[in-house]
Each structure stands twice: as structure tokens, then as C-alpha cells.
Short mmCIF file of C-alpha atoms in Angstrom, two decimals:
data_model
loop_
_atom_site.label_atom_id
_atom_site.label_comp_id
_atom_site.label_asym_id
_atom_site.label_seq_id
_atom_site.Cartn_x
_atom_site.Cartn_y
_atom_site.Cartn_z
CA MET P 1 -13.33 -17.63 -24.48
CA GLN P 2 -15.72 -19.38 -27.39
CA ARG P 3 -16.15 -17.39 -30.49
CA ARG P 4 -19.67 -16.25 -29.78
CA ASP P 5 -18.66 -14.64 -26.55
CA LEU P 6 -15.79 -12.90 -28.36
CA LEU P 7 -18.29 -11.45 -30.84
CA LYS P 8 -20.68 -10.12 -28.08
CA ALA P 9 -17.77 -8.58 -26.20
CA SER P 10 -16.33 -6.75 -29.49
CA ALA P 11 -19.83 -5.31 -29.94
CA ALA P 12 -20.23 -4.28 -26.35
CA LEU P 13 -16.72 -2.62 -26.64
CA ALA P 14 -17.78 -0.79 -29.67
CA LEU P 15 -21.11 0.40 -28.07
CA ALA P 16 -18.99 1.49 -25.11
CA GLY P 17 -16.90 3.94 -27.14
CA PHE P 18 -13.86 1.48 -27.68
CA PRO P 19 -12.73 0.38 -30.82
CA ALA P 20 -13.53 -3.42 -31.46
CA ALA P 21 -10.40 -5.32 -31.34
CA PRO P 22 -9.67 -7.62 -34.36
CA LEU P 23 -11.56 -10.76 -33.67
CA PHE P 24 -8.85 -13.29 -33.94
CA ALA P 25 -5.93 -11.03 -32.28
CA ALA P 26 -7.84 -11.45 -29.00
CA ALA P 27 -8.24 -14.82 -29.12
CA ARG P 28 -6.58 -16.65 -26.13
CA SER P 29 -3.77 -19.52 -26.62
CA PRO P 30 -4.27 -22.67 -24.51
CA SER P 31 -3.73 -21.96 -20.77
CA ARG P 32 -4.06 -23.80 -17.66
CA LEU P 33 -5.03 -20.54 -15.96
CA LYS P 34 -8.63 -19.93 -15.34
CA THR P 35 -10.37 -16.43 -15.92
CA LEU P 36 -13.40 -14.49 -14.26
CA ASP P 37 -15.86 -12.57 -16.19
CA GLN P 38 -15.15 -11.38 -19.73
CA ALA P 39 -12.25 -9.21 -21.17
CA GLN P 40 -12.54 -5.54 -20.63
CA PRO P 41 -10.76 -2.47 -22.34
CA PHE P 42 -7.82 -1.42 -20.38
CA ASN P 43 -4.80 1.11 -20.87
CA TYR P 44 -2.67 3.46 -18.68
CA ALA P 45 -5.14 6.28 -19.01
CA TRP P 46 -8.18 4.30 -17.91
CA LEU P 47 -5.95 3.15 -14.87
CA LYS P 48 -5.60 6.76 -14.09
CA GLY P 49 -8.82 7.71 -14.42
CA ARG P 50 -9.93 5.00 -12.05
CA ALA P 51 -7.59 6.03 -9.49
CA ARG P 52 -8.73 9.56 -9.73
CA ALA P 53 -12.15 8.69 -9.12
CA MET P 54 -11.51 6.56 -6.23
CA ALA P 55 -9.80 9.39 -4.73
CA SER P 56 -13.02 11.53 -4.87
CA ARG P 57 -14.60 9.02 -2.67
CA PRO P 58 -14.01 7.91 0.85
CA TYR P 59 -11.44 5.13 1.37
CA GLN P 60 -13.06 1.50 1.49
CA ALA P 61 -10.88 -0.91 3.55
CA PRO P 62 -10.40 -4.27 1.67
CA PRO P 63 -12.79 -7.15 2.89
CA ASN P 64 -11.25 -9.33 5.57
CA ASN P 65 -12.43 -12.49 4.25
CA VAL P 66 -9.24 -14.74 4.34
CA PRO P 67 -10.25 -18.24 5.88
CA PRO P 68 -8.90 -18.58 9.58
CA GLN P 69 -6.78 -21.59 8.52
CA VAL P 70 -4.90 -19.71 6.05
CA LYS P 71 -4.19 -16.94 8.56
CA ALA P 72 -3.06 -19.43 10.94
CA LEU P 73 -0.21 -20.83 8.89
CA ASP P 74 3.24 -20.73 10.53
CA TRP P 75 6.53 -20.26 8.64
CA ASP P 76 7.35 -23.66 7.58
CA GLN P 77 3.70 -24.40 6.74
CA TYR P 78 3.54 -21.45 4.58
CA GLN P 79 6.91 -22.26 2.95
CA SER P 80 5.78 -25.67 2.03
CA ILE P 81 3.19 -24.10 -0.48
CA VAL P 82 4.67 -24.43 -4.00
CA TYR P 83 3.49 -23.05 -7.29
CA ARG P 84 3.25 -25.48 -9.93
CA LYS P 85 5.55 -24.45 -12.74
CA ASP P 86 3.16 -26.03 -15.51
CA HIS P 87 0.50 -23.52 -14.49
CA ALA P 88 2.99 -20.43 -14.77
CA MET P 89 1.43 -17.53 -16.90
CA TRP P 90 2.49 -18.02 -20.47
CA ALA P 91 4.35 -21.23 -19.73
CA ASN P 92 2.90 -22.47 -22.94
CA ASP P 93 3.53 -19.74 -25.11
CA ASP P 94 7.21 -19.58 -25.95
CA LEU P 95 7.75 -16.19 -24.42
CA ARG P 96 10.84 -14.83 -22.54
CA PHE P 97 8.75 -14.15 -19.31
CA GLN P 98 6.77 -16.47 -17.04
CA VAL P 99 4.70 -15.28 -13.93
CA LYS P 100 3.97 -17.28 -10.86
CA PHE P 101 1.52 -16.09 -7.92
CA PHE P 102 1.95 -16.17 -4.31
CA HIS P 103 -0.66 -18.17 -2.14
CA LEU P 104 -2.15 -15.90 0.77
CA GLY P 105 -1.08 -16.72 4.22
CA MET P 106 1.52 -15.73 7.04
CA TYR P 107 2.08 -12.08 6.86
CA ALA P 108 0.36 -11.87 3.29
CA THR P 109 -3.28 -11.89 4.22
CA GLN P 110 -4.70 -9.36 2.22
CA SER P 111 -5.65 -10.71 -1.21
CA VAL P 112 -4.84 -8.67 -4.56
CA LYS P 113 -6.59 -9.05 -8.01
CA ILE P 114 -4.22 -10.00 -10.91
CA HIS P 115 -5.27 -9.49 -14.46
CA GLU P 116 -3.84 -10.19 -17.91
CA VAL P 117 -3.71 -7.62 -20.41
CA ARG P 118 -3.78 -8.61 -24.24
CA ASP P 119 -4.51 -6.52 -27.40
CA GLY P 120 -6.04 -3.56 -25.01
CA GLU P 121 -8.11 -6.01 -23.09
CA ALA P 122 -7.86 -6.97 -19.60
CA GLN P 123 -9.08 -10.18 -17.95
CA GLU P 124 -8.94 -10.98 -14.35
CA LEU P 125 -7.51 -14.52 -13.30
CA ALA P 126 -9.10 -16.66 -10.98
CA TYR P 127 -7.74 -18.45 -8.04
CA ASP P 128 -7.45 -22.03 -8.83
CA PRO P 129 -6.28 -24.66 -6.20
CA ALA P 130 -4.68 -26.85 -9.12
CA MET P 131 -2.02 -23.93 -9.34
CA PHE P 132 -0.48 -24.92 -5.98
CA ASP P 133 1.14 -28.15 -4.30
CA TYR P 134 0.06 -27.56 -0.55
CA GLY P 135 2.77 -29.73 0.67
CA LYS P 136 2.77 -29.94 4.43
CA SER P 137 0.67 -26.78 5.01
CA GLY P 138 -2.51 -28.67 5.82
CA LEU P 139 -4.75 -26.59 3.60
CA ASN P 140 -7.30 -28.25 1.28
CA GLY P 141 -7.31 -26.23 -1.64
CA LYS P 142 -10.58 -27.49 -2.94
CA ALA P 143 -12.19 -25.88 0.49
CA MET P 144 -10.82 -22.34 -0.39
CA PRO P 145 -13.17 -19.62 -1.65
CA LYS P 146 -13.11 -19.35 -5.42
CA ASP P 147 -12.47 -15.64 -5.17
CA LEU P 148 -9.64 -15.97 -2.71
CA GLY P 149 -7.17 -14.10 -5.01
CA PHE P 150 -3.56 -13.97 -4.48
CA ALA P 151 -0.85 -12.44 -2.47
CA GLY P 152 1.09 -11.26 -5.19
CA PHE P 153 3.48 -12.52 -7.84
CA ARG P 154 6.89 -13.28 -9.03
CA VAL P 155 8.52 -12.93 -12.26
CA ASN P 156 11.09 -15.57 -14.08
CA PHE P 157 13.01 -14.63 -17.20
CA HIS P 158 13.87 -17.08 -19.97
CA THR P 159 17.58 -17.10 -18.97
CA ASP P 160 16.71 -19.12 -15.74
CA LEU P 161 12.91 -20.03 -15.16
CA VAL P 162 13.60 -21.20 -11.68
CA ARG P 163 14.95 -18.21 -9.90
CA ASP P 164 13.19 -14.92 -9.71
CA VAL P 165 14.14 -11.62 -11.26
CA ALA P 166 11.59 -9.74 -9.41
CA ALA P 167 8.72 -10.06 -6.95
CA PHE P 168 5.63 -7.97 -5.81
CA LEU P 169 4.38 -8.96 -2.40
CA GLY P 170 2.84 -7.28 0.60
CA ALA P 171 1.44 -3.60 0.71
CA SER P 172 3.03 -1.78 -2.06
CA TYR P 173 6.40 -3.80 -1.61
CA PHE P 174 8.48 -5.20 -4.44
CA ARG P 175 12.11 -6.36 -5.04
CA ALA P 176 14.28 -7.38 -7.92
CA VAL P 177 17.87 -8.87 -8.48
CA GLY P 178 20.83 -7.99 -10.70
CA GLY P 179 23.36 -10.51 -12.07
CA GLU P 180 24.51 -11.88 -8.73
CA TRP P 181 20.76 -13.38 -8.26
CA GLN P 182 20.48 -12.16 -4.66
CA TYR P 183 17.60 -10.54 -3.17
CA GLY P 184 18.07 -7.59 -0.55
CA LEU P 185 16.66 -4.48 0.08
CA SER P 186 13.19 -3.56 -1.15
CA ALA P 187 11.16 -0.76 -2.72
CA ARG P 188 7.70 0.57 -2.24
CA GLY P 189 5.36 2.27 -4.24
CA LEU P 190 4.80 4.89 -1.64
CA ALA P 191 5.35 6.11 1.93
CA ILE P 192 3.05 8.12 4.04
CA ASP P 193 4.32 9.83 7.22
CA CYS P 194 7.30 7.65 7.69
CA GLY P 195 9.32 8.29 10.81
CA MET P 196 6.82 10.69 12.31
CA PRO P 197 5.63 10.38 16.02
CA LYS P 198 2.49 8.68 14.57
CA PRO P 199 1.66 5.56 13.04
CA GLU P 200 2.80 5.15 9.34
CA GLU P 201 0.32 4.57 6.82
CA PHE P 202 1.12 1.72 4.35
CA PRO P 203 -0.52 2.17 1.13
CA ARG P 204 -1.18 -1.23 -1.16
CA PHE P 205 -1.21 -2.30 -4.59
CA SER P 206 -4.64 -3.80 -4.58
CA GLU P 207 -4.77 -4.85 -8.18
CA PHE P 208 -2.18 -5.74 -10.99
CA TRP P 209 -2.30 -6.00 -14.68
CA LEU P 210 0.30 -7.98 -16.42
CA GLU P 211 0.56 -7.12 -20.24
CA ARG P 212 1.36 -10.16 -22.22
CA PRO P 213 4.93 -9.49 -24.16
CA THR P 214 5.53 -10.02 -27.63
CA ARG P 215 7.41 -13.02 -28.61
CA ASN P 216 10.81 -11.45 -28.54
CA ALA P 217 10.37 -8.81 -25.74
CA SER P 218 12.93 -8.43 -23.08
CA THR P 219 10.84 -5.97 -21.10
CA LEU P 220 7.82 -6.89 -18.93
CA VAL P 221 5.22 -4.03 -18.46
CA VAL P 222 3.16 -4.35 -15.16
CA TYR P 223 0.36 -1.87 -14.04
CA ALA P 224 -0.78 -1.55 -10.31
CA LEU P 225 -3.39 0.30 -8.73
CA LEU P 226 -2.58 1.97 -5.35
CA ASP P 227 -4.95 2.55 -2.50
CA SER P 228 -4.87 4.02 1.02
CA PRO P 229 -6.98 6.18 3.40
CA SER P 230 -4.95 9.36 2.31
CA ILE P 231 -4.15 8.76 -1.49
CA THR P 232 -4.65 6.53 -4.58
CA GLY P 233 -2.19 6.09 -7.50
CA ALA P 234 -1.80 4.49 -10.79
CA TYR P 235 1.43 2.96 -11.47
CA ARG P 236 3.37 1.41 -14.67
CA PHE P 237 6.49 -0.66 -14.52
CA ASP P 238 8.60 -1.42 -17.51
CA ILE P 239 10.81 -4.26 -16.10
CA ALA P 240 14.12 -5.13 -18.06
CA PRO P 241 16.07 -7.83 -16.27
CA GLY P 242 19.90 -7.66 -16.69
CA ALA P 243 23.22 -7.56 -14.96
CA THR P 244 21.58 -4.33 -13.71
CA THR P 245 18.02 -4.63 -13.70
CA VAL P 246 16.09 -1.64 -14.60
CA MET P 247 12.46 -0.67 -13.69
CA ASP P 248 11.02 2.40 -15.53
CA ILE P 249 8.19 3.67 -13.35
CA ASP P 250 5.58 6.14 -14.04
CA ALA P 251 3.27 7.08 -11.15
CA ALA P 252 0.10 9.18 -11.15
CA LEU P 253 -0.97 9.98 -7.37
CA TYR P 254 -4.23 11.40 -6.34
CA PRO P 255 -4.53 12.73 -2.63
CA ARG P 256 -7.59 11.98 -0.67
CA LYS P 257 -6.41 14.67 1.90
CA PRO P 258 -3.28 16.54 2.89
CA ILE P 259 -0.17 14.32 3.45
CA GLU P 260 2.39 15.72 6.02
CA ARG P 261 5.20 13.54 4.69
CA LEU P 262 4.95 12.08 1.35
CA GLY P 263 7.58 9.57 0.25
CA ILE P 264 8.41 9.14 -3.29
CA ALA P 265 10.26 6.13 -4.65
CA PRO P 266 10.79 5.07 -1.18
CA LEU P 267 13.58 2.39 -0.62
CA THR P 268 13.74 -0.05 2.69
CA SER P 269 16.95 -1.73 3.88
CA MET P 270 18.58 -3.30 6.99
CA PHE P 271 21.61 -2.05 8.74
CA LEU P 272 22.41 -4.18 11.82
CA TYR P 273 26.02 -3.46 12.33
CA GLY P 274 29.32 -2.83 10.35
CA GLU P 275 32.87 -1.39 10.65
CA ASN P 276 31.44 2.17 11.56
CA ASP P 277 28.73 1.23 13.99
CA ARG P 278 29.32 -1.93 16.21
CA ARG P 279 26.49 -1.04 18.83
CA ILE P 280 24.70 -4.43 18.30
CA GLY P 281 26.23 -7.66 17.74
CA ILE P 282 29.69 -7.59 18.05
CA ASP P 283 29.71 -9.30 21.30
CA ASN P 284 27.39 -12.02 20.25
CA ASP P 285 27.68 -12.64 16.61
CA TRP P 286 30.42 -14.44 14.78
CA ARG P 287 29.94 -12.37 11.54
CA PRO P 288 32.02 -9.06 11.28
CA GLU P 289 29.25 -7.15 9.69
CA ILE P 290 25.36 -7.65 8.96
CA HIS P 291 23.60 -5.41 6.49
CA ASP P 292 21.75 -5.19 3.28
CA SER P 293 22.98 -1.75 2.53
CA ASP P 294 25.78 0.30 4.15
CA GLY P 295 25.18 3.81 2.88
CA LEU P 296 22.88 6.36 1.46
CA ALA P 297 24.47 7.96 -1.66
CA MET P 298 23.07 11.21 -3.24
CA TYR P 299 23.83 13.11 -6.52
CA THR P 300 22.42 16.58 -5.94
CA GLY P 301 20.90 19.03 -8.33
CA ASN P 302 24.00 21.10 -8.26
CA GLY P 303 26.28 18.21 -9.05
CA GLU P 304 27.58 17.48 -5.50
CA TRP P 305 27.99 13.69 -4.71
CA ILE P 306 27.20 12.81 -0.93
CA TRP P 307 27.94 9.52 0.96
CA ARG P 308 26.20 9.09 4.14
CA PRO P 309 27.06 5.81 6.13
CA LEU P 310 24.23 3.94 7.77
CA VAL P 311 23.90 3.50 11.44
CA ASN P 312 21.69 1.41 13.76
CA PRO P 313 20.70 3.96 16.29
CA SER P 314 19.69 3.57 20.01
CA ASN P 315 16.93 5.87 19.05
CA LEU P 316 15.04 6.89 15.72
CA HIS P 317 17.07 8.97 13.57
CA PHE P 318 15.36 11.19 11.02
CA ASN P 319 17.50 13.39 8.63
CA ALA P 320 16.60 15.53 5.67
CA TYR P 321 18.85 16.63 2.72
CA ALA P 322 17.52 19.59 0.99
CA ASP P 323 17.81 19.56 -2.85
CA ASP P 324 16.49 21.03 -5.85
CA ASN P 325 15.91 18.81 -8.91
CA PRO P 326 18.11 15.66 -7.50
CA ARG P 327 19.82 13.80 -10.13
CA GLY P 328 19.64 10.43 -8.02
CA PHE P 329 19.67 8.84 -4.79
CA GLY P 330 20.22 5.35 -3.52
CA LEU P 331 20.80 2.95 -0.49
CA MET P 332 23.97 1.23 -1.54
CA GLN P 333 25.95 -2.02 -0.72
CA ARG P 334 29.53 -0.63 -1.47
CA ASP P 335 31.49 -3.19 0.43
CA ARG P 336 31.26 -6.39 -1.73
CA ASN P 337 34.28 -8.15 0.02
CA PHE P 338 33.12 -11.64 1.44
CA ASP P 339 35.83 -11.41 4.02
CA HIS P 340 34.16 -8.54 5.59
CA TYR P 341 30.86 -10.47 6.16
CA GLN P 342 31.79 -14.04 6.29
CA ASP P 343 28.34 -15.30 5.62
CA ASP P 344 27.89 -18.12 3.46
CA GLY P 345 24.30 -18.82 3.98
CA VAL P 346 22.73 -15.43 2.90
CA PHE P 347 25.74 -13.53 1.23
CA TYR P 348 25.56 -9.90 2.36
CA ASN P 349 28.28 -9.20 -0.05
CA ARG P 350 26.08 -9.98 -2.88
CA ARG P 351 23.12 -7.78 -2.06
CA PRO P 352 22.19 -5.37 -4.56
CA SER P 353 22.44 -1.60 -4.50
CA LEU P 354 19.23 0.25 -5.55
CA TRP P 355 19.65 3.59 -7.31
CA VAL P 356 16.62 6.07 -8.00
CA GLU P 357 16.98 8.06 -11.26
CA PRO P 358 14.32 10.91 -11.72
CA LYS P 359 13.46 10.98 -15.27
CA ALA P 360 12.29 14.71 -15.42
CA GLY P 361 12.83 17.53 -12.67
CA TRP P 362 11.14 16.90 -9.24
CA GLY P 363 11.56 20.59 -7.88
CA LYS P 364 12.32 21.46 -4.54
CA GLY P 365 12.18 19.00 -1.63
CA SER P 366 14.46 16.58 0.27
CA VAL P 367 16.00 13.15 0.46
CA GLN P 368 14.90 11.81 3.58
CA LEU P 369 16.62 9.26 5.75
CA VAL P 370 15.09 7.04 8.83
CA GLU P 371 17.11 5.00 10.72
CA ILE P 372 15.37 2.86 13.39
CA PRO P 373 17.04 0.88 16.07
CA THR P 374 16.86 -2.89 15.60
CA VAL P 375 18.33 -5.74 17.35
CA ASP P 376 17.76 -8.58 14.62
CA GLU P 377 18.71 -8.74 10.96
CA THR P 378 15.41 -9.99 10.06
CA PHE P 379 13.57 -6.52 10.52
CA ASP P 380 14.20 -3.86 7.94
CA ASN P 381 15.24 -0.57 9.72
CA ILE P 382 16.29 1.79 7.10
CA VAL P 383 13.93 3.77 4.80
CA ALA P 384 15.09 6.40 2.10
CA PHE P 385 12.82 8.45 -0.11
CA TRP P 386 12.11 11.72 -1.81
CA ASN P 387 9.96 14.21 -0.10
CA PRO P 388 8.50 16.93 -2.19
CA HIS P 389 8.54 20.55 -0.66
CA ALA P 390 5.06 21.22 -1.18
CA ILE P 391 2.41 19.30 1.05
CA PRO P 392 -0.02 17.44 -1.35
CA GLN P 393 -3.70 18.43 -1.42
CA PRO P 394 -6.97 16.75 -2.22
CA GLY P 395 -7.85 17.29 -6.12
CA GLN P 396 -4.11 17.29 -7.28
CA GLU P 397 -2.64 15.19 -9.76
CA LEU P 398 1.12 14.33 -8.74
CA LEU P 399 3.01 12.92 -11.77
CA PHE P 400 6.46 11.32 -10.90
CA GLY P 401 8.59 9.47 -13.47
CA TYR P 402 11.78 7.48 -12.41
CA ARG P 403 14.04 4.56 -12.88
CA LEU P 404 15.22 2.11 -10.38
CA HIS P 405 18.43 0.31 -10.97
CA TRP P 406 19.07 -3.00 -9.11
CA GLY P 407 22.57 -4.42 -9.09
CA SER P 408 26.07 -4.09 -8.09
CA LYS P 409 26.71 -1.51 -10.51
CA THR P 410 24.69 1.78 -10.88
CA PRO P 411 24.50 3.93 -13.87
CA ALA P 412 25.65 7.14 -11.99
CA VAL P 413 29.28 7.23 -10.89
CA PRO P 414 31.01 9.83 -9.20
CA ASP P 415 33.67 11.57 -11.11
CA ARG P 416 36.11 11.65 -8.11
CA ALA P 417 37.24 9.68 -5.10
CA VAL P 418 34.63 7.80 -3.15
CA VAL P 419 34.42 6.66 0.59
CA VAL P 420 35.19 2.86 0.43
CA ALA P 421 35.08 2.47 4.56
CA THR P 422 34.25 4.52 7.64
CA ARG P 423 35.56 3.21 11.04
CA THR P 424 35.11 4.66 14.58
CA GLY P 425 36.58 4.02 17.89
CA ILE P 426 38.17 5.83 20.82
CA GLY P 427 40.18 8.68 20.36
CA GLY P 428 43.49 10.04 21.72
CA VAL P 429 47.16 9.29 21.14
CA VAL P 430 48.41 5.52 21.42
CA GLY P 431 50.73 5.33 24.49
CA LYS P 432 49.58 8.66 26.21
CA LYS P 433 47.32 8.65 28.93
CA ARG P 434 43.83 9.85 27.99
CA THR P 435 42.52 12.84 30.21
CA TYR P 436 39.23 13.40 28.54
CA PHE P 437 36.98 11.65 26.15
CA SER P 438 37.27 11.94 22.43
CA TRP P 439 35.97 9.82 19.46
CA ARG P 440 38.40 8.56 16.52
CA PHE P 441 37.09 8.71 12.67
CA ALA P 442 39.12 7.17 10.26
CA VAL P 443 37.58 7.39 6.52
CA ASP P 444 39.00 5.70 3.48
CA PHE P 445 38.88 7.49 0.08
CA ALA P 446 39.80 5.62 -3.00
CA GLY P 447 39.42 6.43 -7.11
CA GLY P 448 39.14 9.51 -8.83
CA ASP P 449 42.46 11.30 -9.38
CA LEU P 450 43.78 10.16 -5.84
CA SER P 451 46.26 7.59 -7.55
CA LEU P 452 47.91 10.42 -9.40
CA MET P 453 48.75 12.30 -6.26
CA GLY P 454 52.83 12.74 -6.34
CA PRO P 455 54.77 12.41 -2.96
CA HIS P 456 54.60 16.22 -2.45
CA ALA P 457 50.86 16.72 -3.02
CA LYS P 458 49.22 18.55 -0.21
CA VAL P 459 46.10 16.32 0.32
CA GLU P 460 44.02 17.76 3.16
CA PRO P 461 40.50 16.73 4.77
CA VAL P 462 38.25 19.75 4.99
CA ILE P 463 36.11 18.86 7.96
CA THR P 464 32.91 20.63 9.68
CA ALA P 465 31.20 19.29 12.85
CA SER P 466 27.95 20.88 14.30
CA GLN P 467 29.36 20.62 17.75
CA GLY P 468 32.52 19.68 19.49
CA THR P 469 36.32 20.25 18.72
CA LEU P 470 38.23 18.66 16.06
CA GLU P 471 41.60 17.28 16.75
CA ILE P 472 44.58 15.49 15.32
CA THR P 473 43.47 15.90 11.69
CA SER P 474 45.26 14.37 8.96
CA ALA P 475 45.09 12.48 5.41
CA ARG P 476 47.87 10.18 4.21
CA PRO P 477 48.38 7.90 1.56
CA LEU P 478 46.89 4.33 1.85
CA ASP P 479 48.63 2.24 -0.91
CA ASP P 480 46.59 -0.90 -0.37
CA ILE P 481 43.45 0.83 -1.71
CA ARG P 482 45.57 3.51 -4.07
CA GLY P 483 43.95 6.22 -2.14
CA TYR P 484 43.89 8.08 1.33
CA ARG P 485 42.92 7.72 4.80
CA ALA P 486 41.63 10.85 6.63
CA LEU P 487 41.49 10.66 10.27
CA PHE P 488 40.31 12.94 12.98
CA ASP P 489 39.23 13.08 16.78
CA LEU P 490 36.10 14.89 17.78
CA ARG P 491 36.02 15.99 21.46
CA VAL P 492 32.69 16.55 22.76
CA PRO P 493 31.94 18.33 26.15
CA ASP P 494 30.04 16.13 28.59
CA HIS P 495 26.91 18.32 28.49
CA VAL P 496 26.34 17.21 24.76
CA LYS P 497 23.80 14.63 24.54
CA GLY P 498 22.17 14.64 21.06
CA PRO P 499 23.44 13.61 17.59
CA ILE P 500 26.42 15.51 16.07
CA ASN P 501 26.59 16.08 12.01
CA LEU P 502 29.96 15.60 10.57
CA ARG P 503 31.01 16.60 7.19
CA MET P 504 34.28 16.05 5.29
CA TYR P 505 35.90 15.90 1.80
CA LEU P 506 39.44 15.74 0.42
CA SER P 507 41.09 18.86 -1.17
CA VAL P 508 44.16 19.72 -2.92
CA ASP P 509 45.01 23.27 -3.20
CA GLY P 510 41.29 24.09 -2.82
CA GLN P 511 39.94 21.87 -5.38
CA ALA P 512 37.73 19.11 -4.23
CA MET P 513 39.15 15.52 -4.81
CA SER P 514 36.49 13.48 -3.21
CA GLU P 515 32.57 13.09 -2.90
CA THR P 516 31.39 14.44 0.47
CA TRP P 517 31.34 12.11 3.57
CA GLN P 518 28.48 13.00 5.78
CA TYR P 519 27.68 11.19 9.10
CA GLN P 520 25.71 11.29 12.16
CA TRP P 521 27.09 10.33 15.53
CA THR P 522 25.49 10.12 18.84
CA PRO P 523 27.97 10.37 21.88
CA PRO P 524 27.66 7.57 24.37
CA ASP P 525 25.82 8.35 27.81
CA LYS P 526 28.98 6.58 29.55
CA ARG P 527 32.07 8.33 28.06
CA VAL P 528 35.01 6.21 29.31
CA PHE P 529 38.57 7.03 28.49
#
């Protein structure tokens, strides 16, 4: 920006009711990035006002003006497009963060606008073919429209300017890593009608504003505008990379119409098979387990810890866990033993867990879990989110604040023993002829005060089942984990077809010694014994 343009912009801002910024504070440092138009005033209050105003008008679908040759890119062609590191945002500014942009193509064919925010002013960044090395994609960057836009962006931290710490790409999806530098599950800005017998609606982040950090700042502030036929929203992300990366999020939502199932802080993951569920893959894959997450953890408003192992069902499963002011929930990868996966390519044992921590009371509602059948590890089939009890209505402003914790460790830890493994198989007594069908459950608990149990302590499993008869129940020490293994068989009548809900915890003299294990098991149609 030339000095005379800066003077004109400052005068215009003053006339518009915004205080004029100090003239030289707004001057831009040398950058390879090109901009569109002049800088405009920006803050979170303005963004919320824009989202509210949009919600009062009918939804307008984004223009579908991506060139056909971009949409036609296959996987290898798209992967060959590389962002030039010398064009990274703030590459020449000696800051702790740099940002690189994703080119449109493949599945990411809806462009987003990206702005830089500096000294209370925002300026849109222009697509420039000089940003990219097009490799073997076959694209001619100079032939692309000047307003092509971007697919999203990724964030680098000064500790390693090659590997990403976070990325925003596609609809309202985003991901981050912890200290193990391993991507895994994703989060979304919002979920609408997920798991219902009608098409799910996918809101999208249509614009981003990246706030230029100060010289020694270790937190990056990102704003986003969300839009969909049912709702608009304004988001603020404070992203602090670390061994556990923390995103502090504020969201202001403005419904256009009533929403039957609103999903706040939705998490999306993959579970193909594991030690508890071998329906898929055990006969045709050499790896013992394949999953990004192995369970849903919940810390309820009344202080109960719940662990729900994930499954890959033969039909869609939907579960809602009612709560009032939840303290947290998350999709976790508790099992971090390489031997249990044996995958030295994508390292499922290093996949981050993701914990949602509400910053204020969310009131009544439920943590909802959707498990979708899948036959391939490349498809996410697990979704978990918070669903408020009241159905959102047009004209409302819904405010939600929460923190996302990405990494192998989460800030909230149960104060009692936790489930470390769930295994299932045919029931009955070894060596005895089986005369009816039953199913065995073996659940290992470790931690808490279990290591203090003396030889005469009476540790008992407290078990309930929605259907069927419990048999051969026991809890016995398991020295290898310094914990206990609880076992029981479930005998189910032949006429029972649907899912059965199970619940168990360990108790000593009436005192709960473990978190609560919950499980949903569906008896097989063919019950061989």
C-alpha cells in the first residue's frame, strides 16, 4: 500500500465511525503475498454482526466457478502441487508462525477467502500462481482466474517450519497435532442432523481472518465465518501449539431455521476394527488393529467418568448420553502400544486424542455418538458431539465457548481406575460342551487405587444389561497391568435381535473404584456354539 492510499483509507475509516489507526502502525512489511482491495476495519464483534445479518437473509450457495481442469485432478496430480515456502505468510517477518495455503482440487473444490488482520484492519489475500509449484498436475497457473481463491490453509510453528501443527481444509473441518507430530481425527465447526434418516448438512467456513501475531507470541488467532442453509456463525480460534496443542474457541451461532439435531464441538474419527470388535478386517489384514480412536470418554456434570469403547457396526448406531453441564468429552486413542497395531507407515499408536472442555455451563443436553459401518480405513465413520436439549430457533444467538486439547495426554484425568482394554469372544466354560449361545466380555482396569488392593480385598464387578442374563461374573488381579480383569458372559435369547446396552464398574465394599464402562453389543444373526 502506498502512503497516499494509507491516508485515504485512514480518512475513510474515520468517516465510517472507526478511529483512524496510527499511520505508520498499519504499514505493511515487505511480502511476496498479493492483496485485493484496501484494508477494512475488523474485529470479532463485526464478524458476529455480519453472521447475524446473513442469518436474516436466505442462504446463497457459493459460486461454482472452479475451472474444470482443477476439478478433474486425480490424487497424484493434486499431491504434486506444492506451496512454495518462500511465499508463506510472515515468512520474512521473523515471527513464530507461518501459514501456507492449499490449492483447490480433488475433494476441496469450494474456494474460501483468506484475510490478514493487522492493527484492527483486514485485507484479503489474492490467489497468485507464483505461490505454487504445480509439479506434474498439468495445471497452468497463469491460466487460472485471478479470484480463484484457496481451499484452506495450514499452520507452521517456529520449532519446525516443515511439519504442520494445524490445518483447516474442507467444509468446516480442521485438524491439529500434539508432540508426536501425527495427524489423526478431525474436528468440525458444527454438525447438523448427523446420523439422522435424512441427508446431513455440512456447514462450511467460507472466509478466514488470520491475525498477525506479535514478535514473541506463541498463540495464533484465527477467525472464521460459517455459513449453511440452516445457520450462520462467527468463530474465534486461539491456537497454542505444544506437546498438547490447545485451541481456545468461541462460537456465536445464528439459526436461519429450527435445527432438529445441532452438534456442538463435533469430533470425527475412524474405527475399523480393534481388540473388542473384529467384524471387519481380521481375516484379510495383517495388522491386529486399525483405528484413529478406540473410545469415547465422558466426564459428566455430576462427576462420573464414562468410557465407551467404539465399534464398527453392521448398521448405523446412534447413542445419546444425557447430561447437565458436562465437564468434558472426547474421542481418545488410549491404546498407544505399537505392538497392538504393527503399522509402521501411518502409526496408529501415535494418533492424537481430542478432548473437549466447555469453558462455561452448557446446560441440559446430551453427548451423542454416531457409529457408521465402514469397510475401509480411509473413511471416517465415528462422530461425537454435544447436542443442546432445546431446538435452536431463528432469531436466536447461541454462544458456546470451549477448548480442544490435541495430544496423547488430556488435561482431565479420572481419579480412579480406567479401562485399558476390552475383549470379546464366545462364552462358556473351556472343556465343557456348550449347549446354548453366550458371549464373553473381558474388561481390564488399571490405575487409581487398584494397585493398593490387598490379597483379601473383595473387588467386585457391578454389571447391568438391558437384555439377557449375566453369567460367570468375576474380577481378579492382573499383575501385568497392576490392575484387575473383570469377566462375564451374556446369555441372550434367540429372539433378541437389536443392540444390547451393558454397563459395569469395579466396587470394593460399595465404593466405586473405577470409571464406568459402557458398551453396546449386537448379537449375531447366526449364533453358533
